[in-house]
Amino acid sequence: MITLETLEKWLLVPTETERLEFKEAKQQFDLTKLLKYCVALVNEGGGYIVLGVTDKRPRQVVGSPTPQRAIAYNIFIYLCLQIMSSVFQTN
């Protein structure tokens, strides 16, 4: 589980990296795009996609859909890619 302290550090990172992506996803996030980002992260050796945070600086937490959506994203990623993910939400 990602801690609030870790998220606060990530918000200050100057740019996204091969292993850290921010996506606003206030209402929902295109599942095809999500899978492509997951594959890219796996190819880089792992990483994080943080939904509910603007990707432009200064980054702001804008929130994301319900916790059930995060659970559905995890299941979808596993069923499509056979990789374990840990989608969490920001509020």
mmCIF file of N, CA, C and O in Angstrom:
data_model
loop_
_atom_site.group_PDB
_atom_site.id
_atom_site.type_symbol
_atom_site.label_atom_id
_atom_site.label_comp_id
_atom_site.label_asym_id
_atom_site.label_seq_id
_atom_site.Cartn_x
_atom_site.Cartn_y
_atom_site.Cartn_z
ATOM 1 N N MET A 1 0.847 -1.183 0.000
ATOM 2 C CA MET A 1 0.000 0.000 0.000
ATOM 3 C C MET A 1 0.886 1.237 0.000
ATOM 4 O O MET A 1 1.869 1.301 0.729
ATOM 5 N N ILE A 2 0.524 2.202 -0.787
ATOM 6 C CA ILE A 2 1.255 3.455 -0.873
ATOM 7 C C ILE A 2 0.806 4.353 0.280
ATOM 8 O O ILE A 2 -0.386 4.534 0.511
ATOM 9 N N THR A 3 1.775 4.942 0.963
ATOM 10 C CA THR A 3 1.455 5.815 2.089
ATOM 11 C C THR A 3 1.230 7.244 1.613
ATOM 12 O O THR A 3 1.663 7.626 0.513
ATOM 13 N N LEU A 4 0.606 8.033 2.445
ATOM 14 C CA LEU A 4 0.411 9.451 2.150
ATOM 15 C C LEU A 4 1.761 10.144 2.001
ATOM 16 O O LEU A 4 1.941 10.990 1.118
ATOM 17 N N GLU A 5 2.720 9.761 2.817
ATOM 18 C CA GLU A 5 4.060 10.343 2.738
ATOM 19 C C GLU A 5 4.702 10.067 1.373
ATOM 20 O O GLU A 5 5.298 10.958 0.767
ATOM 21 N N THR A 6 4.554 8.852 0.876
ATOM 22 C CA THR A 6 5.096 8.503 -0.440
ATOM 23 C C THR A 6 4.423 9.317 -1.530
ATOM 24 O O THR A 6 5.089 9.873 -2.409
ATOM 25 N N LEU A 7 3.094 9.412 -1.481
ATOM 26 C CA LEU A 7 2.360 10.195 -2.466
ATOM 27 C C LEU A 7 2.807 11.655 -2.445
ATOM 28 O O LEU A 7 3.008 12.265 -3.499
ATOM 29 N N GLU A 8 2.989 12.219 -1.267
ATOM 30 C CA GLU A 8 3.438 13.610 -1.165
ATOM 31 C C GLU A 8 4.802 13.795 -1.811
ATOM 32 O O GLU A 8 5.045 14.799 -2.479
ATOM 33 N N LYS A 9 5.705 12.830 -1.643
ATOM 34 C CA LYS A 9 7.022 12.898 -2.295
ATOM 35 C C LYS A 9 6.876 12.835 -3.805
ATOM 36 O O LYS A 9 7.527 13.577 -4.535
ATOM 37 N N TRP A 10 6.026 11.919 -4.274
ATOM 38 C CA TRP A 10 5.825 11.782 -5.712
ATOM 39 C C TRP A 10 5.269 13.053 -6.330
ATOM 40 O O TRP A 10 5.615 13.404 -7.455
ATOM 41 N N LEU A 11 4.396 13.750 -5.616
ATOM 42 C CA LEU A 11 3.808 14.978 -6.150
ATOM 43 C C LEU A 11 4.863 16.043 -6.430
ATOM 44 O O LEU A 11 4.662 16.918 -7.261
ATOM 45 N N LEU A 12 5.992 15.942 -5.754
ATOM 46 C CA LEU A 12 7.062 16.934 -5.918
ATOM 47 C C LEU A 12 8.084 16.553 -6.987
ATOM 48 O O LEU A 12 8.938 17.369 -7.331
ATOM 49 N N VAL A 13 7.988 15.341 -7.532
ATOM 50 C CA VAL A 13 8.929 14.905 -8.566
ATOM 51 C C VAL A 13 8.771 15.825 -9.778
ATOM 52 O O VAL A 13 7.647 16.094 -10.214
ATOM 53 N N PRO A 14 9.893 16.337 -10.332
ATOM 54 C CA PRO A 14 9.804 17.320 -11.418
ATOM 55 C C PRO A 14 9.087 16.814 -12.679
ATOM 56 O O PRO A 14 8.354 17.556 -13.305
ATOM 57 N N THR A 15 9.312 15.562 -13.051
ATOM 58 C CA THR A 15 8.669 15.009 -14.244
ATOM 59 C C THR A 15 8.266 13.563 -13.990
ATOM 60 O O THR A 15 8.823 12.896 -13.119
ATOM 61 N N GLU A 16 7.326 13.101 -14.772
ATOM 62 C CA GLU A 16 6.988 11.689 -14.722
ATOM 63 C C GLU A 16 8.192 10.909 -15.243
ATOM 64 O O GLU A 16 9.020 11.440 -15.974
ATOM 65 N N THR A 17 8.273 9.645 -14.863
ATOM 66 C CA THR A 17 9.386 8.810 -15.283
ATOM 67 C C THR A 17 8.859 7.534 -15.929
ATOM 68 O O THR A 17 7.651 7.343 -16.033
ATOM 69 N N GLU A 18 9.784 6.660 -16.326
ATOM 70 C CA GLU A 18 9.381 5.373 -16.890
ATOM 71 C C GLU A 18 8.624 4.540 -15.867
ATOM 72 O O GLU A 18 7.923 3.603 -16.220
ATOM 73 N N ARG A 19 8.780 4.859 -14.604
ATOM 74 C CA ARG A 19 8.171 4.054 -13.545
ATOM 75 C C ARG A 19 7.135 4.804 -12.711
ATOM 76 O O ARG A 19 6.638 4.276 -11.725
ATOM 77 N N LEU A 20 6.818 6.031 -13.098
ATOM 78 C CA LEU A 20 5.838 6.811 -12.341
ATOM 79 C C LEU A 20 5.030 7.680 -13.295
ATOM 80 O O LEU A 20 5.582 8.533 -13.988
ATOM 81 N N GLU A 21 3.721 7.418 -13.337
ATOM 82 C CA GLU A 21 2.799 8.151 -14.200
ATOM 83 C C GLU A 21 1.646 8.684 -13.364
ATOM 84 O O GLU A 21 1.147 7.994 -12.471
ATOM 85 N N PHE A 22 1.219 9.890 -13.671
ATOM 86 C CA PHE A 22 0.043 10.482 -13.035
ATOM 87 C C PHE A 22 -1.048 10.634 -14.083
ATOM 88 O O PHE A 22 -0.776 11.064 -15.196
ATOM 89 N N LYS A 23 -2.271 10.293 -13.724
ATOM 90 C CA LYS A 23 -3.415 10.443 -14.617
ATOM 91 C C LYS A 23 -4.560 11.047 -13.821
ATOM 92 O O LYS A 23 -4.898 10.571 -12.741
ATOM 93 N N GLU A 24 -5.174 12.092 -14.390
ATOM 94 C CA GLU A 24 -6.236 12.782 -13.666
ATOM 95 C C GLU A 24 -7.414 11.860 -13.372
ATOM 96 O O GLU A 24 -7.826 11.740 -12.222
ATOM 97 N N ALA A 25 -7.981 11.229 -14.372
ATOM 98 C CA ALA A 25 -9.027 10.208 -14.212
ATOM 99 C C ALA A 25 -10.099 10.583 -13.191
ATOM 100 O O ALA A 25 -10.486 9.775 -12.364
ATOM 101 N N LYS A 26 -10.593 11.812 -13.269
ATOM 102 C CA LYS A 26 -11.596 12.249 -12.295
ATOM 103 C C LYS A 26 -12.870 11.413 -12.356
ATOM 104 O O LYS A 26 -13.405 11.037 -11.328
ATOM 105 N N GLN A 27 -13.346 11.145 -13.549
ATOM 106 C CA GLN A 27 -14.584 10.381 -13.690
ATOM 107 C C GLN A 27 -14.309 8.909 -13.966
ATOM 108 O O GLN A 27 -14.838 8.043 -13.312
ATOM 109 N N GLN A 28 -13.466 8.651 -14.937
ATOM 110 C CA GLN A 28 -13.088 7.283 -15.273
ATOM 111 C C GLN A 28 -11.818 7.352 -16.101
ATOM 112 O O GLN A 28 -11.353 8.424 -16.442
ATOM 113 N N PHE A 29 -11.274 6.196 -16.414
ATOM 114 C CA PHE A 29 -10.050 6.152 -17.210
ATOM 115 C C PHE A 29 -10.227 5.091 -18.263
ATOM 116 O O PHE A 29 -10.716 3.996 -17.967
ATOM 117 N N ASP A 30 -9.866 5.403 -19.491
ATOM 118 C CA ASP A 30 -9.998 4.476 -20.604
ATOM 119 C C ASP A 30 -9.223 3.190 -20.299
ATOM 120 O O ASP A 30 -8.024 3.227 -20.057
ATOM 121 N N LEU A 31 -9.929 2.068 -20.288
ATOM 122 C CA LEU A 31 -9.301 0.807 -19.897
ATOM 123 C C LEU A 31 -8.227 0.355 -20.875
ATOM 124 O O LEU A 31 -7.235 -0.239 -20.467
ATOM 125 N N THR A 32 -8.389 0.653 -22.161
ATOM 126 C CA THR A 32 -7.351 0.306 -23.136
ATOM 127 C C THR A 32 -6.071 1.070 -22.834
ATOM 128 O O THR A 32 -4.980 0.500 -22.858
ATOM 129 N N LYS A 33 -6.205 2.353 -22.540
ATOM 130 C CA LYS A 33 -5.027 3.150 -22.171
ATOM 131 C C LYS A 33 -4.390 2.618 -20.898
ATOM 132 O O LYS A 33 -3.165 2.548 -20.789
ATOM 133 N N LEU A 34 -5.226 2.246 -19.932
ATOM 134 C CA LEU A 34 -4.707 1.718 -18.671
ATOM 135 C C LEU A 34 -3.873 0.464 -18.923
ATOM 136 O O LEU A 34 -2.775 0.328 -18.390
ATOM 137 N N LEU A 35 -4.369 -0.433 -19.765
ATOM 138 C CA LEU A 35 -3.614 -1.646 -20.077
ATOM 139 C C LEU A 35 -2.298 -1.324 -20.762
ATOM 140 O O LEU A 35 -1.262 -1.925 -20.465
ATOM 141 N N LYS A 36 -2.314 -0.363 -21.682
ATOM 142 C CA LYS A 36 -1.068 0.024 -22.378
ATOM 143 C C LYS A 36 -0.043 0.582 -21.389
ATOM 144 O O LYS A 36 1.136 0.271 -21.481
ATOM 145 N N TYR A 37 -0.504 1.405 -20.459
ATOM 146 C CA TYR A 37 0.418 1.928 -19.447
ATOM 147 C C TYR A 37 0.955 0.803 -18.571
ATOM 148 O O TYR A 37 2.138 0.792 -18.218
ATOM 149 N N CYS A 38 0.096 -0.150 -18.222
ATOM 150 C CA CYS A 38 0.550 -1.284 -17.407
ATOM 151 C C CYS A 38 1.609 -2.094 -18.137
ATOM 152 O O CYS A 38 2.629 -2.469 -17.548
ATOM 153 N N VAL A 39 1.386 -2.363 -19.406
ATOM 154 C CA VAL A 39 2.378 -3.116 -20.194
ATOM 155 C C VAL A 39 3.690 -2.353 -20.253
ATOM 156 O O VAL A 39 4.771 -2.929 -20.084
ATOM 157 N N ALA A 40 3.613 -1.053 -20.472
ATOM 158 C CA ALA A 40 4.834 -0.240 -20.527
ATOM 159 C C ALA A 40 5.584 -0.304 -19.199
ATOM 160 O O ALA A 40 6.809 -0.443 -19.178
ATOM 161 N N LEU A 41 4.864 -0.222 -18.103
ATOM 162 C CA LEU A 41 5.507 -0.290 -16.785
ATOM 163 C C LEU A 41 6.127 -1.662 -16.539
ATOM 164 O O LEU A 41 7.231 -1.755 -16.003
ATOM 165 N N VAL A 42 5.425 -2.711 -16.933
ATOM 166 C CA VAL A 42 5.984 -4.054 -16.780
ATOM 167 C C VAL A 42 7.270 -4.179 -17.593
ATOM 168 O O VAL A 42 8.274 -4.725 -17.128
ATOM 169 N N ASN A 43 7.269 -3.638 -18.804
ATOM 170 C CA ASN A 43 8.471 -3.690 -19.645
ATOM 171 C C ASN A 43 9.639 -2.913 -19.054
ATOM 172 O O ASN A 43 10.795 -3.197 -19.360
ATOM 173 N N GLU A 44 9.346 -1.949 -18.213
ATOM 174 C CA GLU A 44 10.397 -1.166 -17.541
ATOM 175 C C GLU A 44 10.806 -1.782 -16.209
ATOM 176 O O GLU A 44 11.634 -1.235 -15.497
ATOM 177 N N GLY A 45 10.176 -2.884 -15.845
ATOM 178 C CA GLY A 45 10.521 -3.538 -14.588
ATOM 179 C C GLY A 45 9.580 -3.205 -13.450
ATOM 180 O O GLY A 45 9.848 -3.527 -12.301
ATOM 181 N N GLY A 46 8.465 -2.572 -13.752
ATOM 182 C CA GLY A 46 7.477 -2.229 -12.729
ATOM 183 C C GLY A 46 7.401 -0.731 -12.512
ATOM 184 O O GLY A 46 8.239 0.026 -12.997
ATOM 185 N N GLY A 47 6.369 -0.311 -11.822
ATOM 186 C CA GLY A 47 6.211 1.108 -11.551
ATOM 187 C C GLY A 47 4.819 1.415 -11.044
ATOM 188 O O GLY A 47 4.092 0.520 -10.609
ATOM 189 N N TYR A 48 4.437 2.676 -11.138
ATOM 190 C CA TYR A 48 3.186 3.140 -10.556
ATOM 191 C C TYR A 48 2.449 4.066 -11.505
ATOM 192 O O TYR A 48 3.053 4.931 -12.133
ATOM 193 N N ILE A 49 1.143 3.860 -11.593
ATOM 194 C CA ILE A 49 0.239 4.800 -12.246
ATOM 195 C C ILE A 49 -0.643 5.330 -11.126
ATOM 196 O O ILE A 49 -1.338 4.557 -10.464
ATOM 197 N N VAL A 50 -0.600 6.615 -10.906
ATOM 198 C CA VAL A 50 -1.391 7.221 -9.839
ATOM 199 C C VAL A 50 -2.600 7.894 -10.475
ATOM 200 O O VAL A 50 -2.468 8.886 -11.186
ATOM 201 N N LEU A 51 -3.780 7.323 -10.244
ATOM 202 C CA LEU A 51 -5.010 7.891 -10.764
ATOM 203 C C LEU A 51 -5.550 8.913 -9.767
ATOM 204 O O LEU A 51 -5.454 8.729 -8.563
ATOM 205 N N GLY A 52 -6.118 9.988 -10.308
ATOM 206 C CA GLY A 52 -6.718 11.002 -9.439
ATOM 207 C C GLY A 52 -5.783 12.144 -9.095
ATOM 208 O O GLY A 52 -6.044 12.921 -8.186
ATOM 209 N N VAL A 53 -4.665 12.243 -9.854
ATOM 210 C CA VAL A 53 -3.701 13.324 -9.659
ATOM 211 C C VAL A 53 -3.376 13.906 -11.031
ATOM 212 O O VAL A 53 -3.110 13.158 -11.981
ATOM 213 N N THR A 54 -3.399 15.232 -11.148
ATOM 214 C CA THR A 54 -3.089 15.851 -12.427
ATOM 215 C C THR A 54 -1.651 15.529 -12.826
ATOM 216 O O THR A 54 -0.771 15.431 -11.974
ATOM 217 N N ASP A 55 -1.434 15.347 -14.136
ATOM 218 C CA ASP A 55 -0.085 15.010 -14.585
ATOM 219 C C ASP A 55 0.759 16.242 -14.895
ATOM 220 O O ASP A 55 1.953 16.140 -15.086
ATOM 221 N N LYS A 56 0.138 17.394 -14.924
ATOM 222 C CA LYS A 56 0.873 18.650 -15.149
ATOM 223 C C LYS A 56 1.197 19.280 -13.799
ATOM 224 O O LYS A 56 0.419 19.222 -12.864
ATOM 225 N N ARG A 57 2.378 19.908 -13.723
ATOM 226 C CA ARG A 57 2.772 20.591 -12.493
ATOM 227 C C ARG A 57 2.149 21.967 -12.443
ATOM 228 O O ARG A 57 2.013 22.582 -13.489
ATOM 229 N N PRO A 58 1.787 22.483 -11.310
ATOM 230 C CA PRO A 58 1.865 21.812 -10.022
ATOM 231 C C PRO A 58 0.779 20.748 -9.931
ATOM 232 O O PRO A 58 -0.380 21.010 -10.232
ATOM 233 N N ARG A 59 1.177 19.556 -9.569
ATOM 234 C CA ARG A 59 0.234 18.442 -9.482
ATOM 235 C C ARG A 59 -0.736 18.674 -8.328
ATOM 236 O O ARG A 59 -0.361 19.142 -7.275
ATOM 237 N N GLN A 60 -1.983 18.279 -8.591
ATOM 238 C CA GLN A 60 -3.011 18.420 -7.569
ATOM 239 C C GLN A 60 -3.813 17.128 -7.487
ATOM 240 O O GLN A 60 -4.068 16.486 -8.501
ATOM 241 N N VAL A 61 -4.195 16.776 -6.294
ATOM 242 C CA VAL A 61 -5.070 15.630 -6.100
ATOM 243 C C VAL A 61 -6.481 16.087 -6.448
ATOM 244 O O VAL A 61 -6.993 17.033 -5.868
ATOM 245 N N VAL A 62 -7.075 15.424 -7.444
ATOM 246 C CA VAL A 62 -8.422 15.786 -7.879
ATOM 247 C C VAL A 62 -9.429 14.699 -7.539
ATOM 248 O O VAL A 62 -10.615 14.854 -7.759
ATOM 249 N N GLY A 63 -8.946 13.595 -7.008
ATOM 250 C CA GLY A 63 -9.821 12.486 -6.647
ATOM 251 C C GLY A 63 -10.073 11.573 -7.827
ATOM 252 O O GLY A 63 -9.695 11.860 -8.954
ATOM 253 N N SER A 64 -10.683 10.459 -7.560
ATOM 254 C CA SER A 64 -10.990 9.481 -8.588
ATOM 255 C C SER A 64 -12.289 8.784 -8.230
ATOM 256 O O SER A 64 -12.851 9.025 -7.159
ATOM 257 N N PRO A 65 -12.767 7.923 -9.128
ATOM 258 C CA PRO A 65 -14.051 7.256 -8.864
ATOM 259 C C PRO A 65 -14.050 6.431 -7.576
ATOM 260 O O PRO A 65 -13.040 6.325 -6.891
ATOM 261 N N THR A 66 -15.138 5.826 -7.336
ATOM 262 C CA THR A 66 -15.380 5.056 -6.123
ATOM 263 C C THR A 66 -14.359 3.946 -5.903
ATOM 264 O O THR A 66 -13.720 3.498 -6.849
ATOM 265 N N PRO A 67 -14.214 3.481 -4.675
ATOM 266 C CA PRO A 67 -13.292 2.367 -4.403
ATOM 267 C C PRO A 67 -13.624 1.123 -5.225
ATOM 268 O O PRO A 67 -12.731 0.388 -5.617
ATOM 269 N N GLN A 68 -14.891 0.923 -5.542
ATOM 270 C CA GLN A 68 -15.267 -0.228 -6.349
ATOM 271 C C GLN A 68 -14.622 -0.154 -7.737
ATOM 272 O O GLN A 68 -14.284 -1.169 -8.321
ATOM 273 N N ARG A 69 -14.444 1.046 -8.252
ATOM 274 C CA ARG A 69 -13.799 1.202 -9.564
ATOM 275 C C ARG A 69 -12.347 0.762 -9.480
ATOM 276 O O ARG A 69 -11.842 0.095 -10.375
ATOM 277 N N ALA A 70 -11.651 1.106 -8.414
ATOM 278 C CA ALA A 70 -10.258 0.689 -8.253
ATOM 279 C C ALA A 70 -10.163 -0.835 -8.194
ATOM 280 O O ALA A 70 -9.276 -1.438 -8.805
ATOM 281 N N ILE A 71 -11.087 -1.466 -7.495
ATOM 282 C CA ILE A 71 -11.102 -2.925 -7.416
ATOM 283 C C ILE A 71 -11.353 -3.514 -8.806
ATOM 284 O O ILE A 71 -10.684 -4.462 -9.229
ATOM 285 N N ALA A 72 -12.277 -2.929 -9.546
ATOM 286 C CA ALA A 72 -12.581 -3.410 -10.899
ATOM 287 C C ALA A 72 -11.362 -3.263 -11.805
ATOM 288 O O ALA A 72 -11.079 -4.147 -12.621
ATOM 289 N N TYR A 73 -10.627 -2.155 -11.687
ATOM 290 C CA TYR A 73 -9.413 -1.973 -12.490
ATOM 291 C C TYR A 73 -8.406 -3.074 -12.186
ATOM 292 O O TYR A 73 -7.785 -3.625 -13.091
ATOM 293 N N ASN A 74 -8.212 -3.402 -10.916
ATOM 294 C CA ASN A 74 -7.271 -4.466 -10.548
ATOM 295 C C ASN A 74 -7.670 -5.795 -11.169
ATOM 296 O O ASN A 74 -6.830 -6.515 -11.718
ATOM 297 N N ILE A 75 -8.941 -6.132 -11.100
ATOM 298 C CA ILE A 75 -9.424 -7.389 -11.662
ATOM 299 C C ILE A 75 -9.258 -7.390 -13.177
ATOM 300 O O ILE A 75 -8.792 -8.367 -13.770
ATOM 301 N N PHE A 76 -9.622 -6.289 -13.820
ATOM 302 C CA PHE A 76 -9.506 -6.175 -15.273
ATOM 303 C C PHE A 76 -8.059 -6.352 -15.726
ATOM 304 O O PHE A 76 -7.780 -7.091 -16.668
ATOM 305 N N ILE A 77 -7.143 -5.692 -15.052
ATOM 306 C CA ILE A 77 -5.722 -5.805 -15.408
ATOM 307 C C ILE A 77 -5.254 -7.246 -15.258
ATOM 308 O O ILE A 77 -4.571 -7.785 -16.125
ATOM 309 N N TYR A 78 -5.655 -7.885 -14.178
ATOM 310 C CA TYR A 78 -5.234 -9.275 -13.966
ATOM 311 C C TYR A 78 -5.806 -10.197 -15.039
ATOM 312 O O TYR A 78 -5.098 -11.028 -15.598
ATOM 313 N N LEU A 79 -7.084 -10.050 -15.348
ATOM 314 C CA LEU A 79 -7.706 -10.927 -16.337
ATOM 315 C C LEU A 79 -7.122 -10.723 -17.733
ATOM 316 O O LEU A 79 -6.970 -11.682 -18.482
ATOM 317 N N CYS A 80 -6.786 -9.493 -18.080
ATOM 318 C CA CYS A 80 -6.266 -9.216 -19.422
ATOM 319 C C CYS A 80 -4.775 -9.510 -19.564
ATOM 320 O O CYS A 80 -4.333 -10.002 -20.596
ATOM 321 N N LEU A 81 -4.000 -9.199 -18.549
ATOM 322 C CA LEU A 81 -2.546 -9.279 -18.658
ATOM 323 C C LEU A 81 -1.913 -10.364 -17.805
ATOM 324 O O LEU A 81 -0.723 -10.626 -17.925
ATOM 325 N N GLN A 82 -2.700 -10.944 -16.900
ATOM 326 C CA GLN A 82 -2.184 -11.957 -15.976
ATOM 327 C C GLN A 82 -1.048 -11.405 -15.109
ATOM 328 O O GLN A 82 -0.063 -12.094 -14.832
ATOM 329 N N ILE A 83 -1.175 -10.133 -14.733
ATOM 330 C CA ILE A 83 -0.225 -9.541 -13.793
ATOM 331 C C ILE A 83 -1.011 -8.964 -12.628
ATOM 332 O O ILE A 83 -2.138 -8.512 -12.783
ATOM 333 N N MET A 84 -0.418 -9.008 -11.472
ATOM 334 C CA MET A 84 -1.048 -8.435 -10.292
ATOM 335 C C MET A 84 -0.793 -6.927 -10.296
ATOM 336 O O MET A 84 0.297 -6.474 -10.618
ATOM 337 N N SER A 85 -1.807 -6.188 -9.961
ATOM 338 C CA SER A 85 -1.669 -4.739 -9.872
ATOM 339 C C SER A 85 -2.231 -4.282 -8.544
ATOM 340 O O SER A 85 -2.917 -5.020 -7.851
ATOM 341 N N SER A 86 -1.928 -3.060 -8.220
ATOM 342 C CA SER A 86 -2.450 -2.481 -6.994
ATOM 343 C C SER A 86 -2.936 -1.077 -7.317
ATOM 344 O O SER A 86 -2.225 -0.105 -7.148
ATOM 345 N N VAL A 87 -4.148 -1.004 -7.865
ATOM 346 C CA VAL A 87 -4.746 0.281 -8.167
ATOM 347 C C VAL A 87 -5.323 0.834 -6.882
ATOM 348 O O VAL A 87 -6.065 0.148 -6.175
ATOM 349 N N PHE A 88 -4.919 2.033 -6.531
ATOM 350 C CA PHE A 88 -5.474 2.679 -5.350
ATOM 351 C C PHE A 88 -5.989 4.025 -5.775
ATOM 352 O O PHE A 88 -5.670 4.528 -6.838
ATOM 353 N N GLN A 89 -6.813 4.608 -4.962
ATOM 354 C CA GLN A 89 -7.421 5.883 -5.342
ATOM 355 C C GLN A 89 -6.997 6.988 -4.409
ATOM 356 O O GLN A 89 -6.609 6.745 -3.263
ATOM 357 N N THR A 90 -7.052 8.194 -4.938
ATOM 358 C CA THR A 90 -6.810 9.382 -4.129
ATOM 359 C C THR A 90 -8.139 10.074 -3.917
ATOM 360 O O THR A 90 -9.016 10.044 -4.777
ATOM 361 N N ASN A 91 -8.308 10.661 -2.755
ATOM 362 C CA ASN A 91 -9.554 11.389 -2.461
ATOM 363 C C ASN A 91 -9.229 12.787 -2.031
ATOM 364 O O ASN A 91 -8.230 13.066 -1.483
#
